[in-house]
Coordinates of C-alpha atoms in Angstrom, one line a residue:
X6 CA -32.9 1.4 30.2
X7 CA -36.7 1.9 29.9
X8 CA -36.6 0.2 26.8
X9 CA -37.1 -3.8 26.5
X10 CA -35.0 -6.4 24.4
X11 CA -33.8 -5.8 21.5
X12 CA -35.2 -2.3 21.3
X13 CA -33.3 -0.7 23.8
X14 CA -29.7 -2.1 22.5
X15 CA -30.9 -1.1 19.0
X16 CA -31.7 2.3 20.3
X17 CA -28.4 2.9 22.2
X18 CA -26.1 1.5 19.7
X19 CA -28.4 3.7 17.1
X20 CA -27.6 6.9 19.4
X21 CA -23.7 5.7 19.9
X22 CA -23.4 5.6 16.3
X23 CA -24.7 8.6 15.6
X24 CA -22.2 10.7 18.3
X25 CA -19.8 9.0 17.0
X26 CA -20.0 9.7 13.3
X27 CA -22.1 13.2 13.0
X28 CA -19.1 16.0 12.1
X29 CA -17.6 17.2 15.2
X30 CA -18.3 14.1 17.1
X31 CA -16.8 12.0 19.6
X32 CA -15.0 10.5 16.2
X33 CA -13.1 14.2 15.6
X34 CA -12.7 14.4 19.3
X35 CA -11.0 11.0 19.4
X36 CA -8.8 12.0 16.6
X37 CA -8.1 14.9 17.9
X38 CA -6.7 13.9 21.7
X39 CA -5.9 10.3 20.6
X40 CA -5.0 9.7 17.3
X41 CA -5.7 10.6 13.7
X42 CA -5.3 7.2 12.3
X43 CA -9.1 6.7 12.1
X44 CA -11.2 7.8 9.2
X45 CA -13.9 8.1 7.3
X46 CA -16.8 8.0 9.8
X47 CA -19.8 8.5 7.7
X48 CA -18.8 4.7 6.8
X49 CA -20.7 4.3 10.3
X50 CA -24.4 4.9 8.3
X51 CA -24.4 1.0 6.7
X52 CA -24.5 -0.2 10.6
X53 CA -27.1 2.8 11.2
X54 CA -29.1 1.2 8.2
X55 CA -28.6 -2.3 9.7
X56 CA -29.5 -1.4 13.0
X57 CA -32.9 0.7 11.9
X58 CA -33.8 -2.4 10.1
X59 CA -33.3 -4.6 12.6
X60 CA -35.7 -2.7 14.9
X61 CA -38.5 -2.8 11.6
X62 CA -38.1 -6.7 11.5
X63 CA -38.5 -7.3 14.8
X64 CA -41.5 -5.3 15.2
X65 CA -42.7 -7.1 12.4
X66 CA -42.0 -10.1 13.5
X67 CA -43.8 -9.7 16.6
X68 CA -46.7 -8.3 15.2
X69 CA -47.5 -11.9 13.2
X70 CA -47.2 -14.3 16.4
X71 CA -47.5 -17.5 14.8
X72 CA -49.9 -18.1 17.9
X73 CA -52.2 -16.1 16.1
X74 CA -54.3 -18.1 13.5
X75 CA -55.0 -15.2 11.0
X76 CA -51.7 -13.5 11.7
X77 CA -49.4 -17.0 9.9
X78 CA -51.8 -16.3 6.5
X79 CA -50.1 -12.7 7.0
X80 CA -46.3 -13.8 7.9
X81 CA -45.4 -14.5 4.2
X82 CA -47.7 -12.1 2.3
X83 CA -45.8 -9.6 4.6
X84 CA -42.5 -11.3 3.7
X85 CA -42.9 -11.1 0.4
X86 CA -43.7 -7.3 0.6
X87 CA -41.1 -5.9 2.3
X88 CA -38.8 -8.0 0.5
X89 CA -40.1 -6.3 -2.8
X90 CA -40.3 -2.9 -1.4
X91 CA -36.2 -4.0 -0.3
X92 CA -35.5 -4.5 -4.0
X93 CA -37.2 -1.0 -5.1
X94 CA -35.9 1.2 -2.6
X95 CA -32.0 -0.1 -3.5
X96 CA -31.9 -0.4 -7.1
X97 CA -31.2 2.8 -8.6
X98 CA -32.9 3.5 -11.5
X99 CA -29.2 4.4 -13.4
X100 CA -28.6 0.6 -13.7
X101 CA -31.0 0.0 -16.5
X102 CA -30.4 3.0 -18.2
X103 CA -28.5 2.8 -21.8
X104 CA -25.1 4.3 -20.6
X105 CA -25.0 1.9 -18.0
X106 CA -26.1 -0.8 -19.6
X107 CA -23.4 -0.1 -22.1
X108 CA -20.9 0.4 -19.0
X109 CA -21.4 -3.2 -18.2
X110 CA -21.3 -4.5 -21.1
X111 CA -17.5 -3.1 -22.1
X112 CA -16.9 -3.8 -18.4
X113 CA -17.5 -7.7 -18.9
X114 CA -15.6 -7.8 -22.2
X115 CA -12.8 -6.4 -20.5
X116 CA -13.1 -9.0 -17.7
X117 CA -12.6 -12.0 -20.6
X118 CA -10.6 -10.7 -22.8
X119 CA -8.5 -10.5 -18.8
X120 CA -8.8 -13.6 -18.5
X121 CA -7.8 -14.9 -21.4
X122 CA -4.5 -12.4 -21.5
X123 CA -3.6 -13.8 -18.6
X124 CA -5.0 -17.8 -19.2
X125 CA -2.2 -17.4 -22.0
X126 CA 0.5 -15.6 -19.8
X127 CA 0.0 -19.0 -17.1
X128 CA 0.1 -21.4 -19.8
X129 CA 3.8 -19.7 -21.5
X130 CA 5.2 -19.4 -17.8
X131 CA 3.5 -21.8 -15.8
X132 CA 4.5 -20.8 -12.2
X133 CA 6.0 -18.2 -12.9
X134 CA 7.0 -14.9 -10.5
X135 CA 6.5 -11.6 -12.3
X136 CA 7.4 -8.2 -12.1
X137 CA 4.8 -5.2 -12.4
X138 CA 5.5 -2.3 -14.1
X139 CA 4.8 0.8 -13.5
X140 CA 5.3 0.3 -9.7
X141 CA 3.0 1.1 -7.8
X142 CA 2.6 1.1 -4.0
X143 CA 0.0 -1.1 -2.2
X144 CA -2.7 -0.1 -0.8
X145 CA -4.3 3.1 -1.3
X146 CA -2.4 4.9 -4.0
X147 CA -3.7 8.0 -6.4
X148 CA -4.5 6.4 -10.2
X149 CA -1.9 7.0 -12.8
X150 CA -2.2 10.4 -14.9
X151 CA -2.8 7.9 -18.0
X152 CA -5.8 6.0 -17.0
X153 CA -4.5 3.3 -15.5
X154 CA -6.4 2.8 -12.6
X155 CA -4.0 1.8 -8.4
X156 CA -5.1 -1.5 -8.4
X157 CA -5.2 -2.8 -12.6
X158 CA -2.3 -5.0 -11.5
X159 CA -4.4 -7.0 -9.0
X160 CA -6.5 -8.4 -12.3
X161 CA -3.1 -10.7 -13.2
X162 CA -3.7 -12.2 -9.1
X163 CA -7.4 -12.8 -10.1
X164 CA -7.2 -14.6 -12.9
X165 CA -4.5 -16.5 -12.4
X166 CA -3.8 -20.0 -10.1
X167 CA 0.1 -20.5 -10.4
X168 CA 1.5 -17.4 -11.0
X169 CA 2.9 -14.8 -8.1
X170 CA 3.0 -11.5 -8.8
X171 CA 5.1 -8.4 -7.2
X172 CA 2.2 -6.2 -6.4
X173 CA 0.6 -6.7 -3.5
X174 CA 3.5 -6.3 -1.2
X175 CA 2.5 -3.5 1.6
X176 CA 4.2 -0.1 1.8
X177 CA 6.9 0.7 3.9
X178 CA 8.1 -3.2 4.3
X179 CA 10.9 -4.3 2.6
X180 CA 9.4 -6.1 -0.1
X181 CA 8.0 -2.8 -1.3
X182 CA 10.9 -0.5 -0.7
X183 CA 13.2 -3.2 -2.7
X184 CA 10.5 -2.9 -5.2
X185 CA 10.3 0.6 -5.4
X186 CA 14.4 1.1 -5.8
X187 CA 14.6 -1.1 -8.7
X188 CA 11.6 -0.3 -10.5
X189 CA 13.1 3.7 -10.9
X190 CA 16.5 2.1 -12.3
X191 CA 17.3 2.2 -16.0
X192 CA 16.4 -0.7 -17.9
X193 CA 20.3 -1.6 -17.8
X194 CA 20.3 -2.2 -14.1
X195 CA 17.3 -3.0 -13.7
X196 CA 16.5 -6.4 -15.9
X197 CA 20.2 -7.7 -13.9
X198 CA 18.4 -7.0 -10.6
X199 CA 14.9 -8.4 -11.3
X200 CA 16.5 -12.0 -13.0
X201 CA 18.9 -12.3 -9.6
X202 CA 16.3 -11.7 -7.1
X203 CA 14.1 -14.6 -8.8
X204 CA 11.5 -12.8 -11.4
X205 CA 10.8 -14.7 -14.2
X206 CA 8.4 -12.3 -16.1
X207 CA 7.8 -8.5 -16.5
X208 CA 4.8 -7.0 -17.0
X209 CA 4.0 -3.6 -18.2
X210 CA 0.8 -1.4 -17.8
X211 CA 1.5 1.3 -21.1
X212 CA -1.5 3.0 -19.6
X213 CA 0.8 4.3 -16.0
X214 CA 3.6 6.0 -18.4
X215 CA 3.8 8.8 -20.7
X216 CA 3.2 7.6 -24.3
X217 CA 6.7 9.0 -25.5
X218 CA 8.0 7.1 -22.2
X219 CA 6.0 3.9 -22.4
X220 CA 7.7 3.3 -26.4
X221 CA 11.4 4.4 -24.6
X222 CA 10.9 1.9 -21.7
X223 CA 9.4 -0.7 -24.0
X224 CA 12.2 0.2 -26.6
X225 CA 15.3 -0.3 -24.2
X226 CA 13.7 -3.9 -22.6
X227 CA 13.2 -5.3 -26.1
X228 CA 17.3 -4.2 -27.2
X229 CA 18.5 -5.6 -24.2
X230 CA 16.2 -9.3 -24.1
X231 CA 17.5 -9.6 -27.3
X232 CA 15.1 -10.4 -30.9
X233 CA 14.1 -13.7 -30.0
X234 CA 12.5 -12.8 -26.5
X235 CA 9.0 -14.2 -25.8
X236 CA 6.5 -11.7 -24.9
X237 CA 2.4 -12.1 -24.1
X238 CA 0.5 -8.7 -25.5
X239 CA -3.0 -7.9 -24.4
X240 CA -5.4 -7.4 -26.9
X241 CA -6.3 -4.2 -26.4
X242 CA -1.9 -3.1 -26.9
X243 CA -1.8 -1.6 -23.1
X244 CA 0.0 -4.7 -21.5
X245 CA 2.7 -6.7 -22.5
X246 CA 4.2 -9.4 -20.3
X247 CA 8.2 -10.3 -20.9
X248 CA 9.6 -13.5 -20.5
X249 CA 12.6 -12.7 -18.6
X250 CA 14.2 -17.0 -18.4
X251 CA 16.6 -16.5 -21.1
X252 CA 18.0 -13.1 -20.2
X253 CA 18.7 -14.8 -16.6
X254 CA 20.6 -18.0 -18.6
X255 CA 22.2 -15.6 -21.2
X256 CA 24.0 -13.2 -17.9
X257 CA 25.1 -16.7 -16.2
X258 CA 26.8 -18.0 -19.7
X259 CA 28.4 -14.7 -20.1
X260 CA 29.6 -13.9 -16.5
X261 CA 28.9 -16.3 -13.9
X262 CA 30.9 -15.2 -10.8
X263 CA 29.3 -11.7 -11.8
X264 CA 25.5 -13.1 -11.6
X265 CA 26.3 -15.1 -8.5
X266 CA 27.8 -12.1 -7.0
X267 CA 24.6 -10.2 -8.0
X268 CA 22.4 -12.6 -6.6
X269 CA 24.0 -12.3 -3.1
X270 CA 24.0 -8.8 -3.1
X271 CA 20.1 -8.5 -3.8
X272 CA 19.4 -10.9 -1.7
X273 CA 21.4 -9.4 1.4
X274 CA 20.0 -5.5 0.6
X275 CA 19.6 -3.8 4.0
X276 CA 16.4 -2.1 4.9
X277 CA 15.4 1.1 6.6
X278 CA 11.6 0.9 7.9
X279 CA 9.9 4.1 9.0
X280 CA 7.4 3.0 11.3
X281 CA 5.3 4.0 14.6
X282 CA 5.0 8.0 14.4
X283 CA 6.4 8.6 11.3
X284 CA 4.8 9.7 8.1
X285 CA 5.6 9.0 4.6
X286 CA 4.7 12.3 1.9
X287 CA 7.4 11.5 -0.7
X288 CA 6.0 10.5 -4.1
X289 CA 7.4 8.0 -6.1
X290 CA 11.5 7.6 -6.8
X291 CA 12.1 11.3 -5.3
X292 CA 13.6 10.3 -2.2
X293 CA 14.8 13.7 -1.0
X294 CA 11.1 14.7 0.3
X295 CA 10.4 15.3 3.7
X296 CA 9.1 11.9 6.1
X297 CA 7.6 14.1 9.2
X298 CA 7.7 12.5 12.2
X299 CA 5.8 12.9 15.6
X300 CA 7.2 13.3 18.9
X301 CA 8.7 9.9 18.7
X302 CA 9.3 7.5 15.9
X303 CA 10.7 3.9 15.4
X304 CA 13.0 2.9 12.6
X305 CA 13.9 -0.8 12.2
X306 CA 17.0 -1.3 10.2
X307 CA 16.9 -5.3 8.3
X308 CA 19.9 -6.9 7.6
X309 CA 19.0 -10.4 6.0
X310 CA 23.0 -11.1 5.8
X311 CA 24.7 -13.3 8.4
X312 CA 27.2 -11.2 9.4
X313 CA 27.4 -7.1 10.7
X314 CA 27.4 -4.9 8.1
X315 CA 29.1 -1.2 8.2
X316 CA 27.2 1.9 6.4
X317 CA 27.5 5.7 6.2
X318 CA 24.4 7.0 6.5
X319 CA 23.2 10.8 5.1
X320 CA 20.1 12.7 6.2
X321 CA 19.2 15.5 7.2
X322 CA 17.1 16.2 10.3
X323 CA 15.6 19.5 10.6
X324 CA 12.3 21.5 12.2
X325 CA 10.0 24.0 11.0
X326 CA 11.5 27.1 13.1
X327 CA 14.1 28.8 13.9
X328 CA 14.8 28.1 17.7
X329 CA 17.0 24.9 18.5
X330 CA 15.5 21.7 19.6
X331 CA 16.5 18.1 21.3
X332 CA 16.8 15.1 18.7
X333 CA 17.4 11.9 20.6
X334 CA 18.0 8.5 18.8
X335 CA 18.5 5.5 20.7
X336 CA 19.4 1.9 19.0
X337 CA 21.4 0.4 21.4
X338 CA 24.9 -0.7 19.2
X339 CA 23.3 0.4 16.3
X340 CA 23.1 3.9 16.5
X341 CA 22.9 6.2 20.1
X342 CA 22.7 10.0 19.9
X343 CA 21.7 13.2 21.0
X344 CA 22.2 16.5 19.1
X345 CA 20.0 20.2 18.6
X346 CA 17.9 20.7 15.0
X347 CA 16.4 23.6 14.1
X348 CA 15.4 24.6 10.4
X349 CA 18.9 25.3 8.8
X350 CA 20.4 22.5 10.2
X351 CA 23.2 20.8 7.3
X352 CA 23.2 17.4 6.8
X353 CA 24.3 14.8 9.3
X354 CA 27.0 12.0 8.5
X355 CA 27.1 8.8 10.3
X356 CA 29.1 5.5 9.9
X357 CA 26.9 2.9 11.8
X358 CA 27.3 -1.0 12.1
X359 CA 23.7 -3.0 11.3
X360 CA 24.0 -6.6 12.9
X361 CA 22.2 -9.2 11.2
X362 CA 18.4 -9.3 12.1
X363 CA 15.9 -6.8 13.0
X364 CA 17.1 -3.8 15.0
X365 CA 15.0 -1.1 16.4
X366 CA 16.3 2.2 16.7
X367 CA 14.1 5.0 18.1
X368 CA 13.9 8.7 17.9
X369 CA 12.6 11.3 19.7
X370 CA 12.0 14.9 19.3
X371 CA 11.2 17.9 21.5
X372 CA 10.3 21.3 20.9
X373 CA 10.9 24.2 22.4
X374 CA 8.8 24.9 25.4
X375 CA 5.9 27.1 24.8
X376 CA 5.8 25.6 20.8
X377 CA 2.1 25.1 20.2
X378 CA 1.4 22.1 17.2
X379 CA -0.4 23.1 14.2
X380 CA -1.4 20.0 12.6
X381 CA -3.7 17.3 14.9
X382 CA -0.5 14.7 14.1
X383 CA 1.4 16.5 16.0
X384 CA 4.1 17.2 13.3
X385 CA 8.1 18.0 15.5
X386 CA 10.6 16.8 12.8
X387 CA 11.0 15.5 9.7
X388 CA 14.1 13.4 7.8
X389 CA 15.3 14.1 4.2
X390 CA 17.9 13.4 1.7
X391 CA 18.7 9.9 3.7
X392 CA 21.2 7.9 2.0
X393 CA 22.9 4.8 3.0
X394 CA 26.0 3.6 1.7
X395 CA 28.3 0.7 3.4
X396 CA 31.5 0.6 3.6
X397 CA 33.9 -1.7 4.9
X398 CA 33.3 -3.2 8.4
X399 CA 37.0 -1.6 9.5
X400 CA 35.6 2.5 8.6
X401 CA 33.4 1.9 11.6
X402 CA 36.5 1.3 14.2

């Protein structure tokens, strides 16, 4: 308050910024009482940086009124200064050393010889919707084991103008968890699946796979596309893109009412999405893992079809302790119940009927009085082993 224009708001949002990010801050503090979702406060010391400059040019800016006749020979001498002194202080001195220089150089190699794997992939399947293999979940996943770094499969997006590509899709939706089911299946079931749902192309990163893994999945795709399959192979022997069109025409010729049949049943998979309050720890393809939830959680259950579906659904709902607790899930006509977990409890068996649409169905758990949390997320029960498997509309009457 003592403090003029633009000082004084430079000064405060300085000091705000500083509470806000130093470690055990109002940030912790907020993540602690309100939610955990936020991270990564040191992020804050770019707008810190901004902020301090700000203050510097202003000063400056003052100090050479234009008003002044000797001080507008100093305004761009000044300029010209600080703007040098800009350049030193953020140029490391690493960027014009050899390995670095050598660094960029393979980097910008890579980046053509990209673009002209991929120039070639457009021009063989010119609009083309491909498949990317290994999956991999979108955004913010661990690099692969082999090298192959979570987002290599954005480079096909980036240098491409006409083709779409499968990764991309976020987590949790159902793009993604369709994605993730098919891409664990064995080549056998999986090319049918791909073709019906409307890929053209498949991709494959060798580089996320085992080597003895990478020549068995490559092995079983090129036995079942047949000899005469056309396939794109980058340079460096990493990626190869498949050109799935005449697998797709072969499985109509063969068995049509089959393919069709396929088709529908791809396009009408039902959807389980774990949203608000809960958390997702399972890795890859191993479904059985634990998906901790808070206090309360909302699942909504998609069913693209035009008509209500029946399905018995297997999970397991359980605690940490010993002592019984109160589970509560309420989805209106989809599912309603209440029933005690504790950490033995056996698996639960449901039949439910999903009507077509998005349905909400939430659950709520609570713990024993006296139960003090040990995690800031406020961890009360988790779901495993779920399973869903319909059956005909009648089981459910």
């Amino acid at each position: 308050g003592r403090r003029g224009w633009p000082v004084g708001a430079l000064a405060f949002l300085t000091l705000c910024g500083v509470l806000i990010g130093t470690i055990g801050g109002v940030g912790a503090a907020f993540n602690l009482l309100v939610t955990p979702q936020v991270r990564c406060y040191n992020r804050i010391s770019i707008y810190l940086a901004f902020l301090a400059l700000a203050a510097v040019c202003w000063w400056l800016d003052r100090s050479f009124d234009s008003r002044v006749g000797w001080a507008r020979w100093l305004r761009w001498p000044t300029f010209l200064a600080v703007a040098a002194f800009g350049v030193w202080d953020q140029t490391n001195d690493n960027w014009f050393r050899e390995g670095q220089v050598a660094y960029r150089a393979a980097q910008a190699k890579r980046f053509y010889t990209d673009a002209e794997f991929f120039a070639e992939v457009e021009r063989q399947l010119p609009g083309a919707t491909v498949f990317c293999l290994p999956y991999n979940a979108y955004p913010e996943t661990p690099s692969f084991a082999g090298g192959m770094s979570a987002y290599y499969h954005l480079r096909g997006y980036l240098h491409t103008d006409t083709l779409r590509w499968s990764f991309g899709a976020m987590k949790g939706r159902e793009a993604d968890l369709w994605q993730r089911d098919v891409a664990f299946d064995p080549p056998a079931s999986m090319l049918p699946r791909l073709v019906a749902r409307g890929f053209d192309a498949l991709l494959i990163d060798r580089r996320g796979y085992d080597p003895d893994d990478a020549d068995a999945l490559t092995a079983d795709i090129r036995r079942l596309l047949g000899p005469g399959v056309r396939q794109v192979a980058h340079p460096d022997g990493h990626e190869v893109v498949y050109d799935l069109r005449g697998y797709r025409d072969r499985l109509r010729v063969e068995d049509p009412t089959g393919y069709e049949q396929l088709k529908r049943r791809e396009a009408e998979a039902v959807s389980v999405l774990w949203l608000d309050g809960f958390y997702c720890f399972e890795p890859f393809g191993q479904e059985d893992r634990h998906r901790w939830c808070g206090p309360r959680g909302s699942a909504v259950f998609v069913n693209p079809s035009d008509r209500p579906r029946a399905f018995q659904v297997e999970a397991v709902f359980r605690t940490e302790y010993p002592e019984f607790s109160d589970l509560r899930i309420d989805g209106g006509s989809v599912w309603t119940e209440r029933f005690p977990i504790n950490r033995v409890c056996p698996k639960t068996s449901r039949i439910i009927v999903v009507p077509p649409g998005r349905h909400t169905v939430r659950f709520r758990g609570r713990l024993p009085r006296g139960y003090v949390y040990g995690d800031p997320r406020r961890l009360t029960f988790f779901v495993a082993q779920w399973a869903m498997t319909e059956v005909p509309l009648d089981a459910a009457r």
